[in-house]
Tab-separated table of C-alpha atoms and ligand atoms in Angstrom:
chain	number	residue	atom	x	y	z
A	10	MET	CA	-36.374	-41.284	-32.788
A	11	LYS	CA	-37.125	-40.801	-29.422
A	12	LEU	CA	-34.051	-42.664	-27.942
A	13	LEU	CA	-32.165	-40.421	-30.688
A	14	VAL	CA	-33.639	-37.192	-29.122
A	15	ASP	CA	-33.832	-38.480	-25.279
A	16	THR	CA	-29.683	-39.091	-26.109
A	17	SER	CA	-29.148	-36.767	-27.599
A	18	PHE	CA	-30.584	-33.913	-25.494
A	19	SER	CA	-28.724	-36.034	-22.264
A	20	LEU	CA	-25.801	-35.748	-23.770
A	21	LEU	CA	-26.016	-31.740	-24.742
A	22	PHE	CA	-27.320	-31.737	-21.119
A	23	SER	CA	-24.023	-33.449	-19.978
A	24	LEU	CA	-22.025	-31.298	-22.018
A	25	LEU	CA	-23.582	-28.006	-20.317
A	26	LEU	CA	-23.034	-29.900	-16.941
A	27	ALA	CA	-19.442	-30.308	-17.714
A	28	GLN	CA	-19.442	-26.569	-18.533
A	29	LEU	CA	-20.798	-25.766	-15.214
A	30	PRO	CA	-17.768	-25.214	-12.865
A	31	LEU	CA	-16.607	-22.915	-15.672
A	32	LEU	CA	-19.530	-20.687	-16.347
A	33	THR	CA	-20.107	-20.734	-12.482
A	34	SER	CA	-16.819	-20.050	-10.938
A	35	THR	CA	-14.053	-19.173	-13.645
A	36	ALA	CA	-15.592	-17.069	-15.638
A	37	PRO	CA	-17.807	-14.619	-13.092
A	38	HIS	CA	-13.961	-14.931	-10.463
A	39	ASN	CA	-12.457	-13.598	-13.786
A	40	HIS	CA	-14.931	-11.149	-14.555
A	41	ARG	CA	-14.643	-10.196	-11.341
A	42	ARG	CA	-11.022	-9.477	-11.377
A	43	VAL	CA	-10.567	-7.492	-14.089
A	44	TYR	CA	-13.442	-5.259	-12.927
A	45	ASP	CA	-10.957	-4.420	-9.907
A	46	LEU	CA	-8.258	-4.622	-11.899
A	47	GLU	CA	-9.419	-1.442	-14.106
A	48	LYS	CA	-10.770	-0.124	-11.014
A	49	LEU	CA	-7.819	-0.037	-9.745
A	50	THR	CA	-5.918	1.402	-12.160
A	51	ASN	CA	-9.013	4.226	-12.396
A	52	GLN	CA	-7.368	5.421	-8.977
A	53	THR	CA	-3.508	5.179	-9.746
A	54	ARG	CA	-4.718	7.264	-13.096
A	55	HIS	CA	-6.695	10.216	-11.097
A	56	LEU	CA	-3.899	10.144	-8.557
A	57	LEU	CA	-1.396	10.356	-11.493
A	58	LYS	CA	-3.791	13.853	-12.815
A	59	LEU	CA	-3.531	15.158	-9.247
A	60	THR	CA	0.071	14.582	-8.997
A	61	GLN	CA	0.427	16.086	-12.529
A	62	ASP	CA	-1.715	19.054	-11.628
A	63	LEU	CA	0.481	19.789	-8.353
A	64	LEU	CA	3.683	19.347	-9.830
A	65	VAL	CA	2.214	21.951	-12.742
A	66	ASP	CA	1.590	24.581	-9.391
A	67	HIS	CA	4.810	23.926	-8.088
A	68	VAL	CA	7.066	27.368	-7.634
A	69	ILE	CA	10.376	25.449	-8.838
A	70	ASP	CA	10.657	23.226	-12.009
A	71	THR	CA	13.900	22.116	-11.992
A	72	GLU	CA	16.194	18.717	-11.595
A	73	ILE	CA	15.882	17.144	-8.614
A	74	GLU	CA	18.282	16.581	-5.597
A	75	HIS	CA	18.029	13.562	-3.936
A	76	ARG	CA	17.162	14.218	-0.548
A	77	LEU	CA	14.264	11.669	0.578
A	78	LYS	CA	16.754	8.590	0.737
A	79	SER	CA	13.300	7.456	2.495
A	80	LEU	CA	11.510	7.072	-0.253
A	81	PRO	CA	10.697	3.991	-1.513
A	82	ALA	CA	12.907	2.741	-4.253
A	83	MET	CA	11.995	2.270	-7.898
A	84	THR	CA	14.729	1.044	-9.959
A	85	ASN	CA	14.306	-1.219	-12.823
A	86	ARG	CA	10.567	-1.451	-12.740
A	87	ALA	CA	9.874	-0.902	-16.130
A	88	SER	CA	11.920	-4.041	-17.306
A	89	ASP	CA	10.292	-6.473	-15.164
A	90	LEU	CA	6.559	-5.538	-16.368
A	91	SER	CA	6.250	-8.332	-18.180
A	92	SER	CA	7.609	-11.256	-15.878
A	93	LEU	CA	4.972	-9.551	-12.556
A	94	LYS	CA	2.317	-11.635	-10.973
A	95	LEU	CA	0.006	-9.954	-8.803
A	96	LYS	CA	0.069	-11.812	-6.053
A	97	GLU	CA	3.686	-10.193	-5.465
A	98	THR	CA	2.825	-7.229	-7.565
A	99	LEU	CA	-0.210	-5.975	-5.349
A	100	PRO	CA	1.589	-6.165	-1.644
A	101	GLN	CA	4.592	-4.192	-2.826
A	102	LEU	CA	2.333	-1.519	-4.328
A	103	LEU	CA	0.707	-1.422	-1.281
A	104	VAL	CA	3.685	-0.525	1.424
A	105	ASP	CA	5.376	1.781	-1.641
A	106	LEU	CA	1.906	3.409	-1.237
A	107	GLN	CA	2.102	3.559	2.341
A	108	SER	CA	5.383	5.083	2.149
A	109	PHE	CA	4.199	7.715	0.049
A	110	GLU	CA	1.013	8.630	2.548
A	111	LEU	CA	3.957	8.727	5.384
A	112	HIS	CA	5.547	11.161	3.348
A	113	PHE	CA	2.582	12.977	2.314
A	114	GLU	CA	1.739	13.721	5.637
A	115	TRP	CA	4.942	14.516	6.769
A	116	LEU	CA	4.597	17.603	4.257
A	117	SER	CA	1.400	18.096	4.645
A	118	ARG	CA	2.323	19.358	8.800
A	119	ALA	CA	5.489	20.822	7.512
A	120	SER	CA	3.154	22.983	4.751
A	121	ARG	CA	0.769	23.939	7.866
A	122	LYS	CA	4.328	24.974	9.654
A	123	HIS	CA	5.641	27.066	6.933
A	124	ARG	CA	2.366	28.542	5.995
A	125	HIS	CA	3.586	31.688	4.785
A	126	ALA	CA	6.509	30.147	2.910
A	127	ALA	CA	4.739	27.491	1.065
A	128	SER	CA	3.469	27.719	-2.207
A	129	LEU	CA	1.796	24.180	-1.643
A	130	ASN	CA	-2.000	24.087	-3.107
A	131	LEU	CA	-2.947	22.898	0.628
A	132	ALA	CA	-6.116	21.462	-0.570
A	133	LYS	CA	-4.953	19.807	-3.457
A	134	LEU	CA	-2.405	17.958	-0.969
A	135	GLY	CA	-5.397	17.356	1.406
A	136	ASP	CA	-6.953	15.304	-1.822
A	137	LEU	CA	-4.582	13.805	-3.076
A	138	ILE	CA	-3.337	12.021	0.763
A	139	SER	CA	-7.303	11.347	1.118
A	140	LEU	CA	-7.204	9.958	-2.404
A	141	ILE	CA	-4.063	7.660	-1.463
A	142	LYS	CA	-6.349	6.295	1.771
A	143	THR	CA	-8.954	5.495	-0.660
A	144	PHE	CA	-6.544	3.348	-2.923
A	145	SER	CA	-4.638	2.002	-0.371
A	146	ALA	CA	-8.460	0.711	0.943
A	147	SER	CA	-8.964	-0.927	-2.566
A	148	LEU	CA	-5.449	-2.599	-2.989
A	149	GLN	CA	-6.283	-4.167	0.649
A	150	ARG	CA	-9.908	-5.528	-0.123
A	151	GLN	CA	-7.876	-7.077	-3.713
A	152	MET	CA	-5.457	-8.501	-1.819
A	153	LEU	CA	-7.631	-10.240	0.704
A	154	ARG	CA	-9.840	-11.960	-2.582
A	155	VAL	CA	-6.534	-13.078	-4.438
A	156	ASP	CA	-4.942	-14.391	-0.703
A	157	ALA	CA	-2.114	-12.610	-1.291
A	158	LEU	CA	0.950	-11.884	1.654
A	159	ARG	CA	0.832	-8.691	3.386
A	160	LEU	CA	4.508	-6.997	3.329
A	161	PRO	CA	5.714	-5.600	6.325
A	162	SER	CA	4.192	-2.079	6.873
A	163	PRO	CA	7.048	0.768	5.952
A	164	THR	CA	8.541	2.405	8.834
A	165	PRO	CA	10.191	5.365	6.366
A	166	SER	CA	12.246	7.726	9.175
A	167	LEU	CA	11.581	11.541	7.975
A	168	PRO	CA	13.389	14.149	8.465
A	169	PRO	CA	12.376	16.257	11.037
A	170	LEU	CA	10.222	19.222	9.934
A	171	PRO	CA	11.984	20.973	6.972
A	172	ALA	CA	13.148	24.735	6.937
A	173	ALA	CA	10.771	26.872	4.392
A	174	TRP	CA	13.715	25.957	1.748
A	175	ASP	CA	14.084	22.664	2.382
A	176	MET	CA	9.901	21.785	2.122
A	177	VAL	CA	9.845	23.501	-0.658
A	178	GLN	CA	12.003	21.255	-2.469
A	179	SER	CA	11.351	18.146	-0.437
A	180	SER	CA	7.771	18.400	-2.364
A	181	LEU	CA	9.061	18.845	-5.412
A	182	GLU	CA	11.039	15.544	-4.608
A	183	LEU	CA	8.496	13.844	-3.187
A	184	PHE	CA	5.787	14.889	-5.952
A	185	GLN	CA	7.991	13.463	-8.942
A	186	ARG	CA	9.064	10.209	-7.214
A	187	PHE	CA	4.846	9.555	-6.673
A	188	ARG	CA	4.129	10.859	-10.046
A	189	LEU	CA	6.479	7.854	-11.155
A	190	PHE	CA	5.291	5.033	-9.168
A	191	CYS	CA	1.581	6.327	-10.069
A	192	ASP	CA	3.029	5.444	-14.023
A	193	TRP	CA	4.189	2.860	-12.885
A	194	ALA	CA	1.895	1.151	-11.191
A	195	THR	CA	-1.175	2.172	-14.072
A	196	ARG	CA	1.072	0.055	-16.352
A	197	ALA	CA	1.427	-2.842	-13.953
A	198	LEU	CA	-1.971	-2.941	-12.883
A	199	LEU	CA	-2.781	-3.014	-16.906
A	200	THR	CA	-0.710	-5.409	-17.305
A	201	LEU	CA	-1.588	-7.907	-15.057
A	202	LYS	CA	-4.689	-7.016	-16.440
A	203	SER	CA	-4.251	-8.259	-19.914
A	204	LYS	CA	-2.820	-11.497	-18.567
A	205	ILE	CA	-6.653	-12.484	-16.961
B	11	NAG	C1	-13.169	3.327	-15.065
B	11	NAG	O1	-13.037	4.391	-16.014
B	11	NAG	C2	-13.558	4.691	-17.435
B	11	NAG	C3	-13.124	6.014	-17.938
B	11	NAG	O2	-13.626	6.889	-17.144
B	11	NAG	C4	-14.974	4.203	-17.125
B	11	NAG	O3	-15.718	4.057	-18.348
B	11	NAG	C5	-15.207	2.709	-16.080
B	11	NAG	O4	-16.350	2.347	-16.061
B	11	NAG	C6	-14.430	2.695	-15.277
B	11	NAG	N1	-14.154	1.663	-14.573
B	11	NAG	C7	-14.243	1.013	-13.213
B	11	NAG	C8	-14.806	-0.022	-13.003
B	11	NAG	O5	-14.401	2.111	-12.523
């Protein structure tokens, strides 16, 4: 009887041992990754909300002309959601985000110059830029955790500081395109999280 207990105990013990690598590495690892992706998703939702606020405040509400050729191209992305890979998506999100950051800083400088004509809420734009910086730092931390390779930093060639009316139009285009980016990024991160 004692032998039987011992055997079943050691059987149980070895089963537990066999599970141990799973319990210690994979499971917490996955939990961590789900948590990190949830945090990133929360950040893109927050960015989306702020961008929508800035759009609601905007003086004009028309279809945009595509003037800012330097903005990241976001074509045909929705269809590729199911084939996304974490290690490829994070670096792509980062370069697009960095490009938008440069555009928003450019817009902020232009708005200060045309303060009289700018209907932009500069405080809100400042909030948006600092939120972008926080999100960018989170993305870079996450890329390090998953060993994702960095893509070269974007160097968009921005037009010289625009005239007041051009600026109004450019800001509209920038907000609309960034809203699209945030929306896509949120969907992409949710899809990646669901695959873990
Ligand atoms: C994300 O946001 C939700 C809702 O606001 C919150 O309950 C959750 O704790 C947040 N998650 C992370 C990881 O920040």
